[in-house]
PDB file of C-alpha atoms in Angstrom:
ATOM      1  CA  MET A   1      -7.488  39.207 -67.694  1.00 48.00           C
ATOM      2  CA  VAL A   2      -9.924  41.378 -65.895  1.00 49.00           C
ATOM      3  CA  ILE A   3     -12.526  42.422 -67.777  1.00 49.00           C
ATOM      4  CA  TRP A   4     -13.167  38.592 -68.981  1.00 46.00           C
ATOM      5  CA  TYR A   5     -14.705  37.942 -65.969  1.00 48.00           C
ATOM      6  CA  HIS A   6     -17.649  39.714 -67.262  1.00 58.00           C
ATOM      7  CA  LEU A   7     -17.713  37.134 -69.877  1.00 63.00           C
ATOM      8  CA  LEU A   8     -17.141  33.793 -68.822  1.00 65.00           C
ATOM      9  CA  PRO A   9     -18.124  31.811 -65.426  1.00 65.00           C
ATOM     10  CA  LEU A  10     -14.963  32.609 -62.777  1.00 65.00           C
ATOM     11  CA  ALA A  11     -14.155  28.942 -62.710  1.00 64.00           C
ATOM     12  CA  GLU A  12     -13.493  28.859 -66.091  1.00 68.00           C
ATOM     13  CA  VAL A  13     -11.513  32.123 -66.396  1.00 73.00           C
ATOM     14  CA  PHE A  14      -9.366  30.963 -63.944  1.00 74.00           C
ATOM     15  CA  ALA A  15      -8.702  26.656 -65.082  1.00 72.00           C
ATOM     16  CA  ILE A  16      -7.888  28.816 -68.695  1.00 76.00           C
ATOM     17  CA  GLU A  17      -5.582  31.118 -66.895  1.00 81.00           C
ATOM     18  CA  PHE A  18      -3.661  28.295 -65.021  1.00 79.00           C
ATOM     19  CA  THR A  19      -2.660  26.547 -68.294  1.00 82.00           C
ATOM     20  CA  VAL A  20       0.237  29.168 -68.445  1.00 86.00           C
ATOM     21  CA  PRO A  21       2.689  26.988 -66.743  1.00 85.00           C
ATOM     22  CA  ILE A  22       1.993  24.228 -69.561  1.00 84.00           C
ATOM     23  CA  TRP A  23       2.598  26.860 -72.610  1.00 87.00           C
ATOM     24  CA  THR A  24       5.443  28.212 -70.549  1.00 88.00           C
ATOM     25  CA  ALA A  25       6.887  24.867 -70.481  1.00 86.00           C
ATOM     26  CA  ILE A  26       6.712  24.408 -74.245  1.00 86.00           C
ATOM     27  CA  ILE A  27       8.283  27.647 -74.822  1.00 89.00           C
ATOM     28  CA  ALA A  28      10.641  27.043 -72.275  1.00 89.00           C
ATOM     29  CA  THR A  29      12.167  23.722 -73.893  1.00 87.00           C
ATOM     30  CA  LEU A  30      11.792  24.974 -77.833  1.00 86.00           C
ATOM     31  CA  PHE A  31      13.894  28.209 -77.326  1.00 88.00           C
ATOM     32  CA  LEU A  32      15.393  28.006 -74.051  1.00 88.00           C
ATOM     33  CA  GLN A  33      16.745  24.631 -74.446  1.00 84.00           C
ATOM     34  CA  GLU A  34      15.422  23.953 -70.332  1.00 84.00           C
ATOM     35  CA  ARG A  35      15.007  19.892 -70.328  1.00 80.00           C
ATOM     36  CA  PHE A  36      11.300  18.601 -70.275  1.00 77.00           C
ATOM     37  CA  ASN A  37      11.231  15.489 -68.396  1.00 79.00           C
ATOM     38  CA  SER A  38       9.204  12.771 -67.216  1.00 82.00           C
ATOM     39  CA  GLN A  39       8.874  13.898 -63.741  1.00 81.00           C
ATOM     40  CA  ARG A  40       7.746  17.397 -65.248  1.00 79.00           C
ATOM     41  CA  LEU A  41       5.346  16.400 -66.756  1.00 83.00           C
ATOM     42  CA  LEU A  42       3.777  14.075 -64.037  1.00 86.00           C
ATOM     43  CA  SER A  43       4.011  18.186 -62.400  1.00 82.00           C
ATOM     44  CA  LEU A  44       2.200  20.074 -64.992  1.00 83.00           C
ATOM     45  CA  VAL A  45      -1.042  17.423 -65.002  1.00 86.00           C
ATOM     46  CA  LEU A  46      -1.272  16.766 -61.135  1.00 86.00           C
ATOM     47  CA  GLY A  47      -1.229  20.578 -61.024  1.00 82.00           C
ATOM     48  CA  PHE A  48      -3.778  21.131 -63.912  1.00 85.00           C
ATOM     49  CA  VAL A  49      -5.840  18.401 -62.105  1.00 86.00           C
ATOM     50  CA  GLY A  50      -5.931  20.395 -58.892  1.00 81.00           C
ATOM     51  CA  VAL A  51      -7.236  23.694 -60.593  1.00 79.00           C
ATOM     52  CA  LEU A  52      -9.934  21.211 -62.360  1.00 80.00           C
ATOM     53  CA  ILE A  53     -10.406  19.685 -59.196  1.00 83.00           C
ATOM     54  CA  ILE A  54     -10.766  23.238 -57.154  1.00 73.00           C
ATOM     55  CA  VAL A  55     -12.563  25.514 -60.370  1.00 72.00           C
ATOM     56  CA  GLN A  56     -14.681  22.750 -61.362  1.00 74.00           C
ATOM     57  CA  PRO A  57     -15.342  24.385 -64.960  1.00 70.00           C
ATOM     58  CA  GLY A  58     -18.586  23.863 -67.245  1.00 66.00           C
ATOM     59  CA  PHE A  59     -17.967  21.623 -70.203  1.00 60.00           C
ATOM     60  CA  LYS A  60     -18.906  23.657 -72.482  1.00 58.00           C
ATOM     61  CA  ILE A  61     -15.868  26.014 -72.464  1.00 56.00           C
ATOM     62  CA  ILE A  62     -14.318  26.772 -75.453  1.00 60.00           C
ATOM     63  CA  ASN A  63     -16.357  29.516 -76.859  1.00 68.00           C
ATOM     64  CA  SER A  64     -14.938  33.109 -78.787  1.00 74.00           C
ATOM     65  CA  ALA A  65     -14.170  34.498 -75.092  1.00 76.00           C
ATOM     66  CA  SER A  66     -11.894  32.255 -73.374  1.00 75.00           C
ATOM     67  CA  LEU A  67     -10.271  31.765 -76.922  1.00 80.00           C
ATOM     68  CA  ILE A  68      -9.044  35.142 -76.127  1.00 83.00           C
ATOM     69  CA  VAL A  69      -8.419  34.433 -71.978  1.00 82.00           C
ATOM     70  CA  LEU A  70      -6.459  31.309 -73.861  1.00 83.00           C
ATOM     71  CA  GLY A  71      -4.324  34.296 -75.953  1.00 88.00           C
ATOM     72  CA  ALA A  72      -3.671  35.697 -73.028  1.00 89.00           C
ATOM     73  CA  ALA A  73      -2.477  32.834 -71.374  1.00 87.00           C
ATOM     74  CA  VAL A  74       0.039  32.511 -73.985  1.00 90.00           C
ATOM     75  CA  CYS A  75       1.045  35.840 -73.957  1.00 92.00           C
ATOM     76  CA  TYR A  76       1.664  35.512 -69.986  1.00 91.00           C
ATOM     77  CA  ALA A  77       3.930  32.112 -70.599  1.00 91.00           C
ATOM     78  CA  VAL A  78       6.246  34.468 -73.234  1.00 93.00           C
ATOM     79  CA  SER A  79       6.833  37.067 -70.997  1.00 92.00           C
ATOM     80  CA  HIS A  80       7.667  34.807 -68.748  1.00 92.00           C
ATOM     81  CA  ALA A  81      10.093  32.731 -70.718  1.00 91.00           C
ATOM     82  CA  SER A  82      11.507  36.607 -72.055  1.00 93.00           C
ATOM     83  CA  THR A  83      11.920  37.366 -68.256  1.00 92.00           C
ATOM     84  CA  LYS A  84      14.059  34.055 -68.004  1.00 92.00           C
ATOM     85  CA  SER A  85      16.175  34.802 -71.237  1.00 92.00           C
ATOM     86  CA  LEU A  86      16.629  38.726 -69.553  1.00 92.00           C
ATOM     87  CA  SER A  87      17.938  37.259 -66.208  1.00 90.00           C
ATOM     88  CA  VAL A  88      20.942  35.763 -67.845  1.00 88.00           C
ATOM     89  CA  THR A  89      21.948  39.247 -68.406  1.00 91.00           C
ATOM     90  CA  ASP A  90      20.377  41.571 -66.883  1.00 93.00           C
ATOM     91  CA  LYS A  91      19.515  42.452 -62.692  1.00 92.00           C
ATOM     92  CA  PRO A  92      16.132  41.906 -61.421  1.00 92.00           C
ATOM     93  CA  LEU A  93      15.513  45.879 -60.887  1.00 93.00           C
ATOM     94  CA  THR A  94      16.673  46.459 -64.495  1.00 94.00           C
ATOM     95  CA  ILE A  95      13.735  43.802 -65.838  1.00 94.00           C
ATOM     96  CA  LEU A  96      11.579  45.617 -63.226  1.00 93.00           C
ATOM     97  CA  PHE A  97      12.216  49.665 -64.537  1.00 94.00           C
ATOM     98  CA  TYR A  98      12.085  48.260 -68.164  1.00 93.00           C
ATOM     99  CA  MET A  99       8.720  46.251 -67.699  1.00 92.00           C
ATOM    100  CA  CYS A 100       7.261  49.995 -65.729  1.00 92.00           C
ATOM    101  CA  LEU A 101       8.706  51.836 -68.393  1.00 94.00           C
ATOM    102  CA  VAL A 102       6.784  50.089 -71.362  1.00 92.00           C
ATOM    103  CA  GLN A 103       3.302  49.275 -69.423  1.00 90.00           C
ATOM    104  CA  LEU A 104       3.332  53.421 -67.983  1.00 91.00           C
ATOM    105  CA  PRO A 105       2.064  54.498 -71.747  1.00 92.00           C
ATOM    106  CA  LEU A 106       0.189  51.661 -72.172  1.00 89.00           C
ATOM    107  CA  GLY A 107      -1.673  51.739 -68.977  1.00 87.00           C
ATOM    108  CA  VAL A 108      -2.208  55.736 -69.570  1.00 89.00           C
ATOM    109  CA  LEU A 109      -3.836  55.456 -72.624  1.00 90.00           C
ATOM    110  CA  LEU A 110      -5.917  52.511 -71.773  1.00 85.00           C
ATOM    111  CA  ALA A 111      -6.831  54.559 -68.722  1.00 86.00           C
ATOM    112  CA  TYR A 112      -7.077  58.203 -70.205  1.00 85.00           C
ATOM    113  CA  GLN A 113     -10.734  57.698 -71.841  1.00 82.00           C
ATOM    114  CA  ASN A 114     -12.361  56.460 -68.437  1.00 84.00           C
ATOM    115  CA  TRP A 115     -10.226  58.733 -66.223  1.00 86.00           C
ATOM    116  CA  GLN A 116     -11.256  59.503 -62.482  1.00 87.00           C
ATOM    117  CA  GLU A 117      -9.260  60.994 -59.974  1.00 88.00           C
ATOM    118  CA  PRO A 118      -8.418  58.309 -56.676  1.00 89.00           C
ATOM    119  CA  ASN A 119      -9.589  59.468 -53.801  1.00 92.00           C
ATOM    120  CA  LEU A 120      -6.938  59.003 -50.498  1.00 93.00           C
ATOM    121  CA  LEU A 121      -8.344  55.479 -49.716  1.00 94.00           C
ATOM    122  CA  ALA A 122      -7.816  54.226 -53.399  1.00 93.00           C
ATOM    123  CA  TRP A 123      -4.392  55.674 -53.362  1.00 94.00           C
ATOM    124  CA  GLY A 124      -3.292  53.775 -50.525  1.00 95.00           C
ATOM    125  CA  TRP A 125      -4.688  50.633 -52.163  1.00 94.00           C
ATOM    126  CA  ILE A 126      -3.273  51.483 -55.355  1.00 93.00           C
ATOM    127  CA  ILE A 127       0.222  51.639 -53.447  1.00 96.00           C
ATOM    128  CA  LEU A 128      -0.473  48.387 -51.655  1.00 96.00           C
ATOM    129  CA  VAL A 129      -1.126  46.470 -54.523  1.00 94.00           C
ATOM    130  CA  SER A 130       1.392  48.314 -56.917  1.00 93.00           C
ATOM    131  CA  VAL A 131       4.286  47.388 -53.915  1.00 95.00           C
ATOM    132  CA  ALA A 132       2.783  43.507 -53.643  1.00 94.00           C
ATOM    133  CA  ALA A 133       3.159  43.118 -57.815  1.00 92.00           C
ATOM    134  CA  LEU A 134       6.603  44.658 -58.000  1.00 94.00           C
ATOM    135  CA  SER A 135       7.674  42.798 -55.097  1.00 95.00           C
ATOM    136  CA  ALA A 136       6.115  39.452 -56.149  1.00 91.00           C
ATOM    137  CA  HIS A 137       7.938  40.235 -60.149  1.00 91.00           C
ATOM    138  CA  PHE A 138      11.398  40.820 -58.336  1.00 94.00           C
ATOM    139  CA  CYS A 139      10.824  37.267 -56.580  1.00 93.00           C
ATOM    140  CA  MET A 140       9.978  35.761 -60.090  1.00 90.00           C
ATOM    141  CA  THR A 141      13.424  37.120 -61.470  1.00 91.00           C
ATOM    142  CA  LYS A 142      15.582  36.570 -58.942  1.00 92.00           C
ATOM    143  CA  ALA A 143      14.385  32.759 -58.709  1.00 91.00           C
ATOM    144  CA  MET A 144      14.873  32.600 -62.697  1.00 89.00           C
ATOM    145  CA  GLN A 145      18.404  33.651 -62.160  1.00 88.00           C
ATOM    146  CA  THR A 146      19.518  30.326 -60.165  1.00 85.00           C
ATOM    147  CA  ALA A 147      16.445  27.753 -61.571  1.00 84.00           C
ATOM    148  CA  ASP A 148      14.539  26.753 -64.921  1.00 85.00           C
ATOM    149  CA  VAL A 149      11.684  28.861 -65.744  1.00 87.00           C
ATOM    150  CA  THR A 150       9.396  25.556 -65.752  1.00 82.00           C
ATOM    151  CA  LEU A 151      10.496  24.813 -62.362  1.00 81.00           C
ATOM    152  CA  VAL A 152       9.756  28.791 -61.038  1.00 86.00           C
ATOM    153  CA  VAL A 153       6.072  28.850 -63.083  1.00 84.00           C
ATOM    154  CA  MET A 154       4.803  25.585 -61.985  1.00 80.00           C
ATOM    155  CA  MET A 155       4.478  26.605 -58.441  1.00 80.00           C
ATOM    156  CA  ASP A 156       2.079  29.293 -59.458  1.00 77.00           C
ATOM    157  CA  PHE A 157      -0.243  26.758 -59.388  1.00 75.00           C
ATOM    158  CA  LEU A 158      -0.239  26.946 -55.647  1.00 77.00           C
ATOM    159  CA  ARG A 159      -1.138  30.533 -55.859  1.00 78.00           C
ATOM    160  CA  LEU A 160      -5.057  29.072 -56.469  1.00 75.00           C
ATOM    161  CA  PRO A 161      -5.975  27.096 -53.380  1.00 78.00           C
ATOM    162  CA  LEU A 162      -3.751  30.380 -51.318  1.00 79.00           C
ATOM    163  CA  ILE A 163      -6.449  32.410 -52.981  1.00 77.00           C
ATOM    164  CA  ALA A 164      -9.282  30.443 -52.036  1.00 76.00           C
ATOM    165  CA  LEU A 165      -8.212  30.289 -48.349  1.00 80.00           C
ATOM    166  CA  VAL A 166      -8.287  34.597 -48.745  1.00 79.00           C
ATOM    167  CA  GLY A 167     -11.590  33.900 -49.458  1.00 75.00           C
ATOM    168  CA  VAL A 168     -12.304  32.018 -46.754  1.00 78.00           C
ATOM    169  CA  TYR A 169     -11.293  33.473 -44.097  1.00 79.00           C
ATOM    170  CA  PHE A 170     -11.258  37.540 -45.399  1.00 81.00           C
ATOM    171  CA  TYR A 171     -14.574  36.838 -47.646  1.00 73.00           C
ATOM    172  CA  ALA A 172     -16.413  34.262 -45.731  1.00 75.00           C
ATOM    173  CA  GLU A 173     -16.815  32.304 -48.779  1.00 70.00           C
ATOM    174  CA  GLY A 174     -17.575  28.627 -47.844  1.00 72.00           C
ATOM    175  CA  LEU A 175     -14.668  26.150 -48.488  1.00 71.00           C
ATOM    176  CA  ASP A 176     -15.108  22.883 -49.962  1.00 76.00           C
ATOM    177  CA  TRP A 177     -12.719  19.533 -49.423  1.00 79.00           C
ATOM    178  CA  THR A 178     -12.059  20.094 -53.352  1.00 80.00           C
ATOM    179  CA  LEU A 179      -9.952  22.711 -52.152  1.00 73.00           C
ATOM    180  CA  PHE A 180      -7.494  20.612 -50.003  1.00 82.00           C
ATOM    181  CA  LEU A 181      -7.738  17.513 -52.257  1.00 86.00           C
ATOM    182  CA  GLY A 182      -6.686  19.733 -55.190  1.00 80.00           C
ATOM    183  CA  ALA A 183      -4.664  21.734 -53.382  1.00 80.00           C
ATOM    184  CA  GLY A 184      -2.548  18.648 -52.340  1.00 84.00           C
ATOM    185  CA  CYS A 185      -2.212  17.777 -56.165  1.00 85.00           C
ATOM    186  CA  MET A 186      -0.318  20.946 -56.912  1.00 79.00           C
ATOM    187  CA  LEU A 187       1.613  20.433 -53.986  1.00 79.00           C
ATOM    188  CA  LEU A 188       2.960  16.614 -55.127  1.00 85.00           C
ATOM    189  CA  GLY A 189       3.275  17.974 -58.576  1.00 80.00           C
ATOM    190  CA  ASN A 190       5.322  20.459 -57.379  1.00 75.00           C
ATOM    191  CA  LEU A 191       7.228  18.498 -54.751  1.00 78.00           C
ATOM    192  CA  ILE A 192       8.087  15.622 -57.449  1.00 79.00           C
ATOM    193  CA  ASN A 193       9.453  19.114 -59.867  1.00 72.00           C
ATOM    194  CA  VAL A 194      11.916  20.559 -57.261  1.00 70.00           C
ATOM    195  CA  TYR A 195      13.107  17.347 -55.897  1.00 71.00           C
ATOM    196  CA  SER A 196      13.826  15.340 -59.291  1.00 65.00           C
ATOM    197  CA  PRO A 197      16.238  18.028 -60.774  1.00 53.00           C
ATOM    198  CA  ARG A 198      18.359  16.890 -57.332  1.00 46.00           C
ATOM    199  CA  GLU A 199      18.295  13.515 -57.390  1.00 42.00           C
ATOM    200  CA  LYS A 200      19.572  13.886 -61.306  1.00 45.00           C
ATOM    201  CA  MET A 201      22.206  16.294 -60.461  1.00 38.00           C
ATOM    202  CA  VAL A 202      23.418  13.803 -57.199  1.00 37.00           C
ATOM    203  CA  LYS A 203      22.955  11.089 -59.812  1.00 38.00           C
ATOM    204  CA  THR A 204      25.856  12.658 -62.551  1.00 36.00           C
TER     205      THR A 204
END
């Protein structure tokens, strides 16, 4: 989604991108037979409201560029649902291996025309990003082995306030009260989502 930051305001990109948990919940309900109860609906609503409070997108959010970002969000949701399906039969490292195997030729094809040889500093950042990204994918896949994909992906809402805090402490960006209000909505939604399945299991 990086290139769309040049076509849309950053707030609008984030607002659309964070519809991924919503699309994931719909796909998981339709194709993975996961239960979608009132607690999860409330969790989704609180999470998305938290996103809107923090990023405060404009009212004129629907245009051709925003539809492309929305398409990317749906593709991410399909990817999450596919990972959940694969986690039933394959180990996380196997899934990561095939993910990299598919992405490598696509990345080479897209980078070929504008290729620049990385310097030593760039290689250090590339290695750091690679390790962090693969670790994140491994943790997501491992979590999906033991929990519904809807439950796991809803935790992604918390990424936004964490990114905002990184901006505050490392890039001297402003700290607004909306960050705490939005993060509170996300945290409340996730707590409802995490604890409601446990309560149902105890009753049955």
